[in-house]
PDB file of C-alpha atoms in Angstrom:
ATOM      1  CA  MET A  25     -88.666 -10.987-203.494  1.00 73.00           C
ATOM      2  CA  ALA A  26     -85.399 -10.559-205.365  1.00 86.00           C
ATOM      3  CA  SER A  27     -82.746 -12.000-203.761  1.00 97.00           C
ATOM      4  CA  ILE A  28     -80.293  -9.237-202.259  1.00 99.00           C
ATOM      5  CA  ARG A  29     -76.789  -9.911-204.036  1.00 99.00           C
ATOM      6  CA  ILE A  30     -73.759  -9.515-201.850  1.00 99.00           C
ATOM      7  CA  GLY A  31     -70.164  -8.825-202.720  1.00 99.00           C
ATOM      8  CA  LEU A  32     -67.788 -10.076-199.910  1.00 99.00           C
ATOM      9  CA  VAL A  33     -64.358  -7.726-199.381  1.00 98.00           C
ATOM     10  CA  GLY A  34     -61.811 -10.154-198.018  1.00 97.00           C
ATOM     11  CA  VAL A  35     -61.696 -14.264-197.691  1.00 96.00           C
ATOM     12  CA  GLY A  36     -60.571 -15.206-194.913  1.00 92.00           C
ATOM     13  CA  LYS A  37     -61.445 -18.028-192.743  1.00 90.00           C
ATOM     14  CA  ILE A  38     -64.298 -16.211-191.098  1.00 94.00           C
ATOM     15  CA  VAL A  39     -66.072 -16.261-194.856  1.00 97.00           C
ATOM     16  CA  ARG A  40     -64.927 -20.136-195.272  1.00 96.00           C
ATOM     17  CA  ASP A  41     -66.046 -21.092-192.103  1.00 96.00           C
ATOM     18  CA  GLN A  42     -69.544 -18.817-191.608  1.00 97.00           C
ATOM     19  CA  HIS A  43     -70.798 -16.591-194.448  1.00 98.00           C
ATOM     20  CA  GLN A  44     -69.721 -18.573-197.791  1.00 98.00           C
ATOM     21  CA  PRO A  45     -71.974 -21.356-195.611  1.00 98.00           C
ATOM     22  CA  VAL A  46     -74.677 -19.727-193.911  1.00 98.00           C
ATOM     23  CA  ILE A  47     -75.443 -17.024-197.208  1.00 98.00           C
ATOM     24  CA  ALA A  48     -75.642 -20.039-199.461  1.00 98.00           C
ATOM     25  CA  ALA A  49     -79.043 -21.951-197.204  1.00 97.00           C
ATOM     26  CA  ASN A  50     -80.295 -18.075-196.588  1.00 97.00           C
ATOM     27  CA  SER A  51     -82.610 -17.587-199.817  1.00 97.00           C
ATOM     28  CA  ASP A  52     -82.626 -13.992-199.344  1.00 98.00           C
ATOM     29  CA  PHE A  53     -79.024 -13.514-200.396  1.00 99.00           C
ATOM     30  CA  GLU A  54     -77.126 -14.371-203.779  1.00 98.00           C
ATOM     31  CA  LEU A  55     -72.971 -13.826-203.681  1.00 99.00           C
ATOM     32  CA  VAL A  56     -72.212 -12.625-206.440  1.00 99.00           C
ATOM     33  CA  ALA A  57     -68.505 -11.992-206.191  1.00 99.00           C
ATOM     34  CA  THR A  58     -64.613 -11.480-203.429  1.00 98.00           C
ATOM     35  CA  ALA A  59     -62.989  -9.326-203.391  1.00 98.00           C
ATOM     36  CA  SER A  60     -59.012  -9.751-201.493  1.00 97.00           C
ATOM     37  CA  PRO A  61     -56.048  -9.065-202.890  1.00 94.00           C
ATOM     38  CA  HIS A  62     -54.876 -12.637-202.079  1.00 91.00           C
ATOM     39  CA  SER A  63     -57.851 -15.526-202.127  1.00 95.00           C
ATOM     40  CA  SER A  64     -61.067 -16.072-203.649  1.00 96.00           C
ATOM     41  CA  LEU A  65     -64.122 -18.939-203.327  1.00 97.00           C
ATOM     42  CA  PRO A  66     -64.191 -20.990-205.957  1.00 96.00           C
ATOM     43  CA  GLY A  67     -66.858 -20.586-208.741  1.00 96.00           C
ATOM     44  CA  ILE A  68     -67.207 -16.563-207.411  1.00 98.00           C
ATOM     45  CA  ALA A  69     -66.348 -13.841-209.891  1.00 98.00           C
ATOM     46  CA  SER A  70     -62.908 -12.662-207.426  1.00 98.00           C
ATOM     47  CA  PHE A  71     -61.006  -8.739-207.840  1.00 98.00           C
ATOM     48  CA  ARG A  72     -58.393  -7.825-205.407  1.00 98.00           C
ATOM     49  CA  THR A  73     -60.830  -4.540-204.457  1.00 98.00           C
ATOM     50  CA  LEU A  74     -63.953  -2.883-203.690  1.00 98.00           C
ATOM     51  CA  GLY A  75     -63.307  -0.735-206.105  1.00 98.00           C
ATOM     52  CA  GLU A  76     -62.253  -3.167-208.721  1.00 98.00           C
ATOM     53  CA  LEU A  77     -65.027  -4.743-208.183  1.00 98.00           C
ATOM     54  CA  LEU A  78     -67.654  -2.178-207.957  1.00 98.00           C
ATOM     55  CA  SER A  79     -66.629  -0.777-211.643  1.00 98.00           C
ATOM     56  CA  GLN A  80     -66.246  -4.373-213.015  1.00 98.00           C
ATOM     57  CA  GLY A  81     -67.801  -7.146-211.066  1.00 97.00           C
ATOM     58  CA  PRO A  82     -71.448  -7.976-211.610  1.00 98.00           C
ATOM     59  CA  GLU A  83     -73.904  -6.132-209.294  1.00 98.00           C
ATOM     60  CA  VAL A  84     -73.902  -5.566-205.606  1.00 99.00           C
ATOM     61  CA  ASP A  85     -76.633  -4.569-203.376  1.00 99.00           C
ATOM     62  CA  ALA A  86     -75.647  -4.784-200.584  1.00 99.00           C
ATOM     63  CA  VAL A  87     -72.278  -5.224-199.903  1.00 99.00           C
ATOM     64  CA  ALA A  88     -70.072  -7.628-195.971  1.00 99.00           C
ATOM     65  CA  VAL A  89     -66.917  -6.176-195.327  1.00 98.00           C
ATOM     66  CA  THR A  90     -64.926  -9.239-193.239  1.00 96.00           C
ATOM     67  CA  SER A  91     -61.424  -7.308-193.474  1.00 93.00           C
ATOM     68  CA  VAL A  92     -59.195  -6.438-190.703  1.00 84.00           C
ATOM     69  CA  SER A  93     -60.611  -3.702-189.023  1.00 81.00           C
ATOM     70  CA  ALA A  94     -56.903  -1.446-189.528  1.00 81.00           C
ATOM     71  CA  VAL A  95     -58.604  -0.844-193.316  1.00 89.00           C
ATOM     72  CA  ARG A  96     -62.418  -1.653-192.582  1.00 92.00           C
ATOM     73  CA  ASP A  97     -63.757   1.932-191.984  1.00 94.00           C
ATOM     74  CA  ASP A  98     -62.039   3.238-195.769  1.00 96.00           C
ATOM     75  CA  ILE A  99     -64.108   0.050-197.646  1.00 98.00           C
ATOM     76  CA  ALA A 100     -67.370   0.259-195.347  1.00 98.00           C
ATOM     77  CA  ARG A 101     -67.153   4.222-196.284  1.00 98.00           C
ATOM     78  CA  GLU A 102     -66.455   3.459-200.226  1.00 98.00           C
ATOM     79  CA  ALA A 103     -69.211   0.869-200.133  1.00 99.00           C
ATOM     80  CA  LEU A 104     -71.674   3.308-198.425  1.00 99.00           C
ATOM     81  CA  ALA A 105     -69.922   5.498-201.155  1.00 98.00           C
ATOM     82  CA  ALA A 106     -71.837   3.264-204.199  1.00 99.00           C
ATOM     83  CA  GLY A 107     -75.401   2.824-202.466  1.00 99.00           C
ATOM     84  CA  LYS A 108     -74.606  -0.111-201.444  1.00 99.00           C
ATOM     85  CA  ALA A 109     -75.857  -1.719-197.959  1.00 99.00           C
ATOM     86  CA  VAL A 110     -72.837  -2.994-195.026  1.00 99.00           C
ATOM     87  CA  PHE A 111     -72.711  -5.725-192.821  1.00 99.00           C
ATOM     88  CA  LEU A 112     -69.360  -4.971-190.783  1.00 98.00           C
ATOM     89  CA  GLU A 113     -67.871  -7.624-189.158  1.00 96.00           C
ATOM     90  CA  LYS A 114     -66.916  -6.830-185.306  1.00 93.00           C
ATOM     91  CA  ARG A 115     -65.839  -4.605-184.359  1.00 92.00           C
ATOM     92  CA  PRO A 116     -67.042  -2.950-186.472  1.00 95.00           C
ATOM     93  CA  CYS A 117     -64.225   0.247-186.582  1.00 94.00           C
ATOM     94  CA  THR A 118     -60.969   1.373-185.918  1.00 92.00           C
ATOM     95  CA  THR A 119     -62.330   3.836-184.281  1.00 95.00           C
ATOM     96  CA  LEU A 120     -65.848   5.435-182.497  1.00 97.00           C
ATOM     97  CA  SER A 121     -65.162   8.232-184.728  1.00 97.00           C
ATOM     98  CA  ALA A 122     -64.907   6.708-187.737  1.00 96.00           C
ATOM     99  CA  LEU A 123     -68.248   4.715-186.623  1.00 97.00           C
ATOM    100  CA  ASP A 124     -70.338   7.464-186.228  1.00 98.00           C
ATOM    101  CA  ASP A 125     -69.141   8.753-189.446  1.00 98.00           C
ATOM    102  CA  LEU A 126     -70.205   5.790-190.879  1.00 98.00           C
ATOM    103  CA  VAL A 127     -73.587   6.034-189.164  1.00 98.00           C
ATOM    104  CA  ALA A 128     -74.262   9.850-190.634  1.00 98.00           C
ATOM    105  CA  THR A 129     -73.533   8.444-194.259  1.00 98.00           C
ATOM    106  CA  ALA A 130     -75.863   5.573-193.567  1.00 99.00           C
ATOM    107  CA  ARG A 131     -78.071   8.030-192.567  1.00 98.00           C
ATOM    108  CA  SER A 132     -78.477  10.696-195.606  1.00 98.00           C
ATOM    109  CA  GLY A 133     -77.847   7.649-197.818  1.00 98.00           C
ATOM    110  CA  LYS A 134     -80.650   6.091-196.257  1.00 98.00           C
ATOM    111  CA  LEU A 135     -79.259   3.162-196.471  1.00 99.00           C
ATOM    112  CA  ALA A 136     -78.516  -0.045-194.723  1.00 99.00           C
ATOM    113  CA  LEU A 137     -75.983  -0.197-192.168  1.00 99.00           C
ATOM    114  CA  PHE A 138     -75.188  -3.391-189.107  1.00 99.00           C
ATOM    115  CA  ALA A 139     -72.386  -3.491-186.858  1.00 97.00           C
ATOM    116  CA  SER A 140     -72.920  -6.807-186.443  1.00 96.00           C
ATOM    117  CA  TRP A 141     -72.235  -8.594-182.745  1.00 98.00           C
ATOM    118  CA  HIS A 142     -72.178 -12.105-183.973  1.00 97.00           C
ATOM    119  CA  SER A 143     -72.191 -13.251-180.125  1.00 97.00           C
ATOM    120  CA  ARG A 144     -75.592 -11.580-179.435  1.00 98.00           C
ATOM    121  CA  PHE A 145     -77.301 -14.635-181.369  1.00 97.00           C
ATOM    122  CA  ALA A 146     -76.032 -16.876-179.281  1.00 96.00           C
ATOM    123  CA  MET A 147     -78.321 -19.332-178.270  1.00 95.00           C
ATOM    124  CA  GLN A 148     -78.716 -18.463-175.267  1.00 96.00           C
ATOM    125  CA  VAL A 149     -78.678 -15.005-175.115  1.00 97.00           C
ATOM    126  CA  GLU A 150     -81.887 -13.280-175.582  1.00 96.00           C
ATOM    127  CA  ALA A 151     -82.992 -15.846-172.497  1.00 96.00           C
ATOM    128  CA  ALA A 152     -80.162 -14.330-170.374  1.00 98.00           C
ATOM    129  CA  ARG A 153     -81.381 -11.130-171.674  1.00 98.00           C
ATOM    130  CA  VAL A 154     -85.010 -11.398-170.535  1.00 97.00           C
ATOM    131  CA  TRP A 155     -84.213 -14.115-167.091  1.00 98.00           C
ATOM    132  CA  LEU A 156     -82.673 -10.521-165.614  1.00 98.00           C
ATOM    133  CA  ALA A 157     -84.840  -8.200-166.327  1.00 98.00           C
ATOM    134  CA  ARG A 158     -86.816  -9.838-164.091  1.00 98.00           C
ATOM    135  CA  HIS A 159     -84.128 -11.098-161.767  1.00 98.00           C
ATOM    136  CA  PRO A 160     -81.717  -7.512-161.596  1.00 97.00           C
ATOM    137  CA  PRO A 161     -78.345  -8.439-160.878  1.00 98.00           C
ATOM    138  CA  GLU A 162     -76.686  -7.844-157.502  1.00 98.00           C
ATOM    139  CA  ARG A 163     -73.522  -7.998-159.249  1.00 99.00           C
ATOM    140  CA  LEU A 164     -71.947  -8.993-163.336  1.00 99.00           C
ATOM    141  CA  GLU A 165     -68.775 -10.611-162.894  1.00 99.00           C
ATOM    142  CA  ILE A 166     -66.816 -11.289-166.503  1.00 99.00           C
ATOM    143  CA  GLU A 167     -64.044 -14.042-167.342  1.00 99.00           C
ATOM    144  CA  TRP A 168     -63.488 -14.373-170.576  1.00 98.00           C
ATOM    145  CA  ARG A 169     -59.304 -16.306-171.076  1.00 97.00           C
ATOM    146  CA  GLU A 170     -58.019 -18.638-174.661  1.00 96.00           C
ATOM    147  CA  ASP A 171     -55.372 -19.072-176.204  1.00 93.00           C
ATOM    148  CA  VAL A 172     -54.543 -16.749-178.412  1.00 92.00           C
ATOM    149  CA  ARG A 173     -51.562 -19.321-180.306  1.00 89.00           C
ATOM    150  CA  CYS A 174     -54.831 -21.301-180.902  1.00 88.00           C
ATOM    151  CA  TRP A 175     -56.991 -18.786-182.118  1.00 85.00           C
ATOM    152  CA  HIS A 176     -54.656 -15.995-183.643  1.00 81.00           C
ATOM    153  CA  SER A 177     -52.090 -17.428-184.409  1.00 78.00           C
ATOM    154  CA  SER A 178     -49.023 -15.243-186.305  1.00 77.00           C
ATOM    155  CA  GLU A 179     -51.212 -12.395-186.616  1.00 82.00           C
ATOM    156  CA  ASP A 180     -49.428  -9.722-185.805  1.00 86.00           C
ATOM    157  CA  TRP A 181     -51.327  -6.763-186.688  1.00 85.00           C
ATOM    158  CA  ILE A 182     -53.599  -7.896-184.111  1.00 90.00           C
ATOM    159  CA  TRP A 183     -50.396  -6.780-181.089  1.00 93.00           C
ATOM    160  CA  GLU A 184     -49.440  -3.795-183.443  1.00 92.00           C
ATOM    161  CA  ARG A 185     -50.942   0.455-182.121  1.00 89.00           C
ATOM    162  CA  GLY A 186     -54.525   0.558-183.189  1.00 87.00           C
ATOM    163  CA  GLY A 187     -54.029  -3.441-183.084  1.00 90.00           C
ATOM    164  CA  PRO A 188     -57.486  -4.733-179.984  1.00 94.00           C
ATOM    165  CA  GLY A 189     -54.564  -6.746-178.285  1.00 96.00           C
ATOM    166  CA  VAL A 190     -56.664  -8.683-175.751  1.00 97.00           C
ATOM    167  CA  PHE A 191     -59.965  -6.880-176.078  1.00 97.00           C
ATOM    168  CA  ASP A 192     -60.286  -8.746-179.697  1.00 94.00           C
ATOM    169  CA  PRO A 193     -62.565 -11.650-178.355  1.00 95.00           C
ATOM    170  CA  SER A 194     -63.418  -9.413-175.015  1.00 97.00           C
ATOM    171  CA  VAL A 195     -65.335  -7.116-177.291  1.00 98.00           C
ATOM    172  CA  ASN A 196     -67.402 -10.481-177.452  1.00 98.00           C
ATOM    173  CA  ALA A 197     -68.188 -10.190-174.090  1.00 98.00           C
ATOM    174  CA  PHE A 198     -68.997  -6.861-173.720  1.00 99.00           C
ATOM    175  CA  SER A 199     -71.110  -7.154-176.677  1.00 99.00           C
ATOM    176  CA  LEU A 200     -72.773  -9.449-174.495  1.00 99.00           C
ATOM    177  CA  LEU A 201     -72.828  -7.317-171.056  1.00 99.00           C
ATOM    178  CA  THR A 202     -74.607  -4.306-172.683  1.00 99.00           C
ATOM    179  CA  HIS A 203     -77.135  -6.367-173.987  1.00 98.00           C
ATOM    180  CA  ILE A 204     -78.259  -8.394-171.159  1.00 99.00           C
ATOM    181  CA  ALA A 205     -77.104  -5.928-168.460  1.00 99.00           C
ATOM    182  CA  PRO A 206     -80.706  -4.293-167.532  1.00 98.00           C
ATOM    183  CA  THR A 207     -79.073  -1.422-166.677  1.00 98.00           C
ATOM    184  CA  ARG A 208     -76.102   0.784-169.301  1.00 98.00           C
ATOM    185  CA  ILE A 209     -72.184  -0.170-167.202  1.00 98.00           C
ATOM    186  CA  PHE A 210     -69.907   2.136-167.231  1.00 98.00           C
ATOM    187  CA  LEU A 211     -66.016   1.516-166.863  1.00 99.00           C
ATOM    188  CA  ASN A 212     -64.392   3.192-163.704  1.00 99.00           C
ATOM    189  CA  GLU A 213     -60.931   1.036-163.671  1.00 99.00           C
ATOM    190  CA  ALA A 214     -58.640  -0.522-166.205  1.00 99.00           C
ATOM    191  CA  GLU A 215     -55.209  -1.917-165.948  1.00 99.00           C
ATOM    192  CA  LEU A 216     -53.703  -4.136-169.735  1.00 99.00           C
ATOM    193  CA  PHE A 217     -51.201  -5.745-168.757  1.00 99.00           C
ATOM    194  CA  VAL A 218     -49.071  -5.383-172.061  1.00 98.00           C
ATOM    195  CA  PRO A 219     -45.877  -7.734-173.224  1.00 97.00           C
ATOM    196  CA  ALA A 220     -42.503  -5.722-173.564  1.00 96.00           C
ATOM    197  CA  ASN A 221     -41.799  -6.969-177.332  1.00 96.00           C
ATOM    198  CA  ARG A 222     -45.854  -5.469-177.729  1.00 96.00           C
ATOM    199  CA  GLN A 223     -48.120  -2.188-178.653  1.00 96.00           C
ATOM    200  CA  THR A 224     -51.457  -3.686-176.608  1.00 97.00           C
ATOM    201  CA  PRO A 225     -52.612  -5.995-174.222  1.00 98.00           C
ATOM    202  CA  ILE A 226     -52.048  -9.795-174.078  1.00 98.00           C
ATOM    203  CA  ALA A 227     -54.386  -9.321-170.099  1.00 98.00           C
ATOM    204  CA  ALA A 228     -56.710  -7.097-168.793  1.00 99.00           C
ATOM    205  CA  THR A 229     -59.075  -6.399-165.301  1.00 99.00           C
ATOM    206  CA  LEU A 230     -61.877  -3.869-165.009  1.00 99.00           C
ATOM    207  CA  ASP A 231     -64.101  -2.797-162.299  1.00 99.00           C
ATOM    208  CA  MET A 232     -67.026  -1.553-163.892  1.00 99.00           C
ATOM    209  CA  ALA A 233     -70.963  -0.617-163.110  1.00 99.00           C
ATOM    210  CA  ASP A 234     -73.633   1.416-163.527  1.00 98.00           C
ATOM    211  CA  HIS A 235     -75.537   4.477-161.790  1.00 97.00           C
ATOM    212  CA  ALA A 236     -76.386   2.519-159.271  1.00 97.00           C
ATOM    213  CA  GLY A 237     -72.955   0.797-158.665  1.00 98.00           C
ATOM    214  CA  MET A 238     -73.972  -2.040-159.076  1.00 98.00           C
ATOM    215  CA  PRO A 239     -69.944  -3.832-160.003  1.00 99.00           C
ATOM    216  CA  VAL A 240     -69.482  -5.661-162.756  1.00 99.00           C
ATOM    217  CA  THR A 241     -65.442  -7.072-163.437  1.00 99.00           C
ATOM    218  CA  ALA A 242     -64.473  -8.127-166.170  1.00 99.00           C
ATOM    219  CA  THR A 243     -60.805 -10.743-166.457  1.00 99.00           C
ATOM    220  CA  LEU A 244     -59.785 -10.915-169.512  1.00 99.00           C
ATOM    221  CA  ASP A 245     -56.235 -13.079-170.352  1.00 98.00           C
ATOM    222  CA  TRP A 246     -54.924 -14.910-173.527  1.00 96.00           C
ATOM    223  CA  ARG A 247     -52.226 -16.375-171.876  1.00 94.00           C
ATOM    224  CA  ALA A 248     -54.873 -19.412-171.300  1.00 91.00           C
ATOM    225  CA  GLU A 249     -53.022 -22.521-172.302  1.00 84.00           C
ATOM    226  CA  ASP A 250     -54.510 -25.672-170.278  1.00 83.00           C
ATOM    227  CA  SER A 251     -59.044 -24.049-170.607  1.00 88.00           C
ATOM    228  CA  GLN A 252     -60.474 -21.365-172.481  1.00 94.00           C
ATOM    229  CA  THR A 253     -63.328 -20.012-170.527  1.00 97.00           C
ATOM    230  CA  TRP A 254     -66.156 -17.034-171.864  1.00 98.00           C
ATOM    231  CA  GLU A 255     -68.751 -16.957-169.259  1.00 98.00           C
ATOM    232  CA  ILE A 256     -70.428 -14.463-167.512  1.00 99.00           C
ATOM    233  CA  ARG A 257     -72.132 -14.494-163.744  1.00 99.00           C
ATOM    234  CA  ALA A 258     -75.311 -12.442-162.660  1.00 99.00           C
ATOM    235  CA  ARG A 259     -75.313 -13.005-158.965  1.00 99.00           C
ATOM    236  CA  THR A 260     -78.918 -11.990-157.996  1.00 98.00           C
ATOM    237  CA  GLN A 261     -81.433 -12.305-156.115  1.00 97.00           C
ATOM    238  CA  ASP A 262     -82.575 -15.595-157.091  1.00 97.00           C
ATOM    239  CA  GLY A 263     -79.898 -17.495-157.811  1.00 97.00           C
ATOM    240  CA  LEU A 264     -76.299 -17.143-160.013  1.00 99.00           C
ATOM    241  CA  LEU A 265     -77.335 -17.344-163.226  1.00 99.00           C
ATOM    242  CA  ARG A 266     -74.278 -18.576-165.785  1.00 98.00           C
ATOM    243  CA  LEU A 267     -74.074 -17.680-169.321  1.00 98.00           C
ATOM    244  CA  PHE A 268     -71.367 -19.695-170.869  1.00 97.00           C
ATOM    245  CA  ASP A 269     -69.343 -21.407-173.403  1.00 95.00           C
ATOM    246  CA  GLY A 270     -69.426 -17.704-175.434  1.00 95.00           C
ATOM    247  CA  GLY A 271     -73.023 -17.462-175.033  1.00 96.00           C
ATOM    248  CA  ALA A 272     -74.259 -20.710-175.922  1.00 95.00           C
ATOM    249  CA  ARG A 273     -75.259 -22.222-173.035  1.00 96.00           C
ATOM    250  CA  LEU A 274     -77.157 -21.401-169.556  1.00 97.00           C
ATOM    251  CA  GLU A 275     -77.728 -21.927-166.445  1.00 97.00           C
ATOM    252  CA  ILE A 276     -79.847 -20.401-163.894  1.00 97.00           C
ATOM    253  CA  ALA A 277     -80.100 -21.846-159.809  1.00 96.00           C
ATOM    254  CA  GLY A 278     -77.908 -25.203-160.465  1.00 95.00           C
ATOM    255  CA  GLN A 279     -80.610 -25.794-163.322  1.00 94.00           C
ATOM    256  CA  ALA A 280     -78.887 -26.034-167.023  1.00 94.00           C
ATOM    257  CA  LEU A 281     -81.387 -24.946-169.590  1.00 88.00           C
ATOM    258  CA  PRO A 282     -81.899 -26.483-172.869  1.00 83.00           C
ATOM    259  CA  ASP A 283     -79.441 -26.887-175.428  1.00 73.00           C
ATOM    260  CA  THR A 284     -80.831 -27.241-178.694  1.00 60.00           C
ATOM    261  CA  GLU A 285     -79.379 -28.153-182.162  1.00 52.00           C
ATOM    262  CA  VAL A 286     -81.028 -26.173-184.155  1.00 52.00           C
ATOM    263  CA  GLY A 287     -78.764 -24.475-186.586  1.00 54.00           C
ATOM    264  CA  GLY A 288     -75.701 -26.174-185.088  1.00 69.00           C
ATOM    265  CA  LYS A 289     -72.602 -23.983-185.466  1.00 80.00           C
ATOM    266  CA  TYR A 290     -73.829 -21.893-187.841  1.00 87.00           C
ATOM    267  CA  PHE A 291     -76.495 -20.284-185.149  1.00 93.00           C
ATOM    268  CA  GLU A 292     -75.098 -17.111-185.007  1.00 96.00           C
ATOM    269  CA  TYR A 293     -74.521 -15.866-188.436  1.00 97.00           C
ATOM    270  CA  THR A 294     -77.503 -17.962-189.625  1.00 97.00           C
ATOM    271  CA  GLY A 295     -79.411 -14.847-186.912  1.00 97.00           C
ATOM    272  CA  LEU A 296     -77.158 -12.382-188.468  1.00 98.00           C
ATOM    273  CA  TYR A 297     -77.810 -12.825-191.582  1.00 98.00           C
ATOM    274  CA  ARG A 298     -81.692 -13.137-190.775  1.00 98.00           C
ATOM    275  CA  ARG A 299     -81.062  -9.613-189.000  1.00 98.00           C
ATOM    276  CA  PHE A 300     -79.314  -8.422-192.697  1.00 99.00           C
ATOM    277  CA  ALA A 301     -81.954  -9.179-194.749  1.00 99.00           C
ATOM    278  CA  GLU A 302     -84.064  -7.219-192.419  1.00 98.00           C
ATOM    279  CA  LEU A 303     -82.166  -4.583-192.062  1.00 99.00           C
ATOM    280  CA  VAL A 304     -81.779  -4.152-195.991  1.00 99.00           C
ATOM    281  CA  HIS A 305     -85.224  -5.046-197.181  1.00 98.00           C
ATOM    282  CA  ALA A 306     -86.378  -1.634-193.987  1.00 98.00           C
ATOM    283  CA  ARG A 307     -83.336   0.278-195.797  1.00 98.00           C
ATOM    284  CA  VAL A 308     -82.286   1.043-191.736  1.00 98.00           C
ATOM    285  CA  LEU A 309     -79.507   0.736-189.673  1.00 98.00           C
ATOM    286  CA  ASP A 310     -78.913  -1.390-186.238  1.00 99.00           C
ATOM    287  CA  VAL A 311     -75.104  -0.415-185.011  1.00 98.00           C
ATOM    288  CA  ASP A 312     -74.425  -0.505-181.336  1.00 98.00           C
ATOM    289  CA  GLU A 313     -70.762   1.753-180.085  1.00 98.00           C
ATOM    290  CA  ARG A 314     -71.875   0.620-176.600  1.00 98.00           C
ATOM    291  CA  PRO A 315     -69.039  -2.477-177.231  1.00 98.00           C
ATOM    292  CA  LEU A 316     -65.955  -0.639-178.693  1.00 98.00           C
ATOM    293  CA  ARG A 317     -66.723   2.056-176.147  1.00 98.00           C
ATOM    294  CA  LEU A 318     -66.173  -0.104-173.501  1.00 98.00           C
ATOM    295  CA  ALA A 319     -62.440  -1.615-175.051  1.00 98.00           C
ATOM    296  CA  ALA A 320     -61.665   2.265-176.383  1.00 98.00           C
ATOM    297  CA  ASP A 321     -62.581   3.279-172.621  1.00 98.00           C
ATOM    298  CA  ALA A 322     -60.245   1.428-171.376  1.00 98.00           C
ATOM    299  CA  PHE A 323     -57.508   2.308-173.184  1.00 97.00           C
ATOM    300  CA  LEU A 324     -58.033   5.828-172.501  1.00 98.00           C
ATOM    301  CA  ILE A 325     -58.119   5.556-168.818  1.00 98.00           C
ATOM    302  CA  GLY A 326     -56.107   1.645-167.946  1.00 98.00           C
ATOM    303  CA  ARG A 327     -53.353   2.909-166.360  1.00 98.00           C
ATOM    304  CA  ARG A 328     -50.079  -0.117-168.687  1.00 98.00           C
ATOM    305  CA  THR A 329     -48.447  -2.889-166.551  1.00 98.00           C
ATOM    306  CA  PRO A 330     -45.626  -3.805-168.498  1.00 98.00           C
ATOM    307  CA  VAL A 331     -45.277  -8.127-168.117  1.00 98.00           C
ATOM    308  CA  ASP A 332     -42.762 -10.652-170.713  1.00 96.00           C
ATOM    309  CA  PRO A 333     -42.616 -10.415-174.307  1.00 96.00           C
ATOM    310  CA  PHE A 334     -44.904 -12.524-175.855  1.00 93.00           C
ATOM    311  CA  PRO A 335     -42.993 -13.847-178.799  1.00 88.00           C
ATOM    312  CA  GLY A 336     -45.913 -15.017-180.498  1.00 71.00           C
TER     313      GLY A 336
END
């Protein structure tokens, strides 16, 4: 079977750290072009925009959209209109309406569309999901703390209207929650802590539940300068499950599941591109809006609490 010729739109850190090396190691794909107004990759045909790539560049079968989320909707729509399969970095779209539109477009054109939640492909996530299906949780707790200066230094778009603020990393937690929880989760209340000089929250607390009233809480904070935490805890009658390090490590009733070095730092994106190849060949969709919906619901009903200005 011929390789899938793929173009990358946006050439930032995540492309250099993950997309490019993972594509190079996957025989299902051939990276033939990039589109970015400011950056390029050595030895790969480069264009300023997707439009230029499509009209002047080599033929592509698929496009991975890794640019900032504010422009991702239009780029994905342009790629689908040109008959290309589309891989969307997280967050897949700025709004749920835009995502619904992309889904409808892909379905009508019988094109692959992948809303990639990379944390779901972390090493121990599937084991956690299987165990919770057999040992229903009585309570779920999310603790997601990191230092924004470490990960998004000087990226003002995150703090502007339409930006995600602390929900940029926390949507990863929501993607894990909605995948491993055996029941659907709904938001009841939220408090958003917004710096006086910013538009989006630097921290948040969420109270959620399922239909049966099982409590689900989330503590999200982008001000963790000393220690960072990416953890979901599930309290069950058979012990405590801890899925931590963003899904890379798992502990059940005090017993740690063994780690594996297979895939190493490329483990998540190797799984993502394996899944995308399946979708391209089958011309089907894999789009789950629930992580984005929880974040959107928090903005919709959350109480805004002003906090000290954040200098950046």
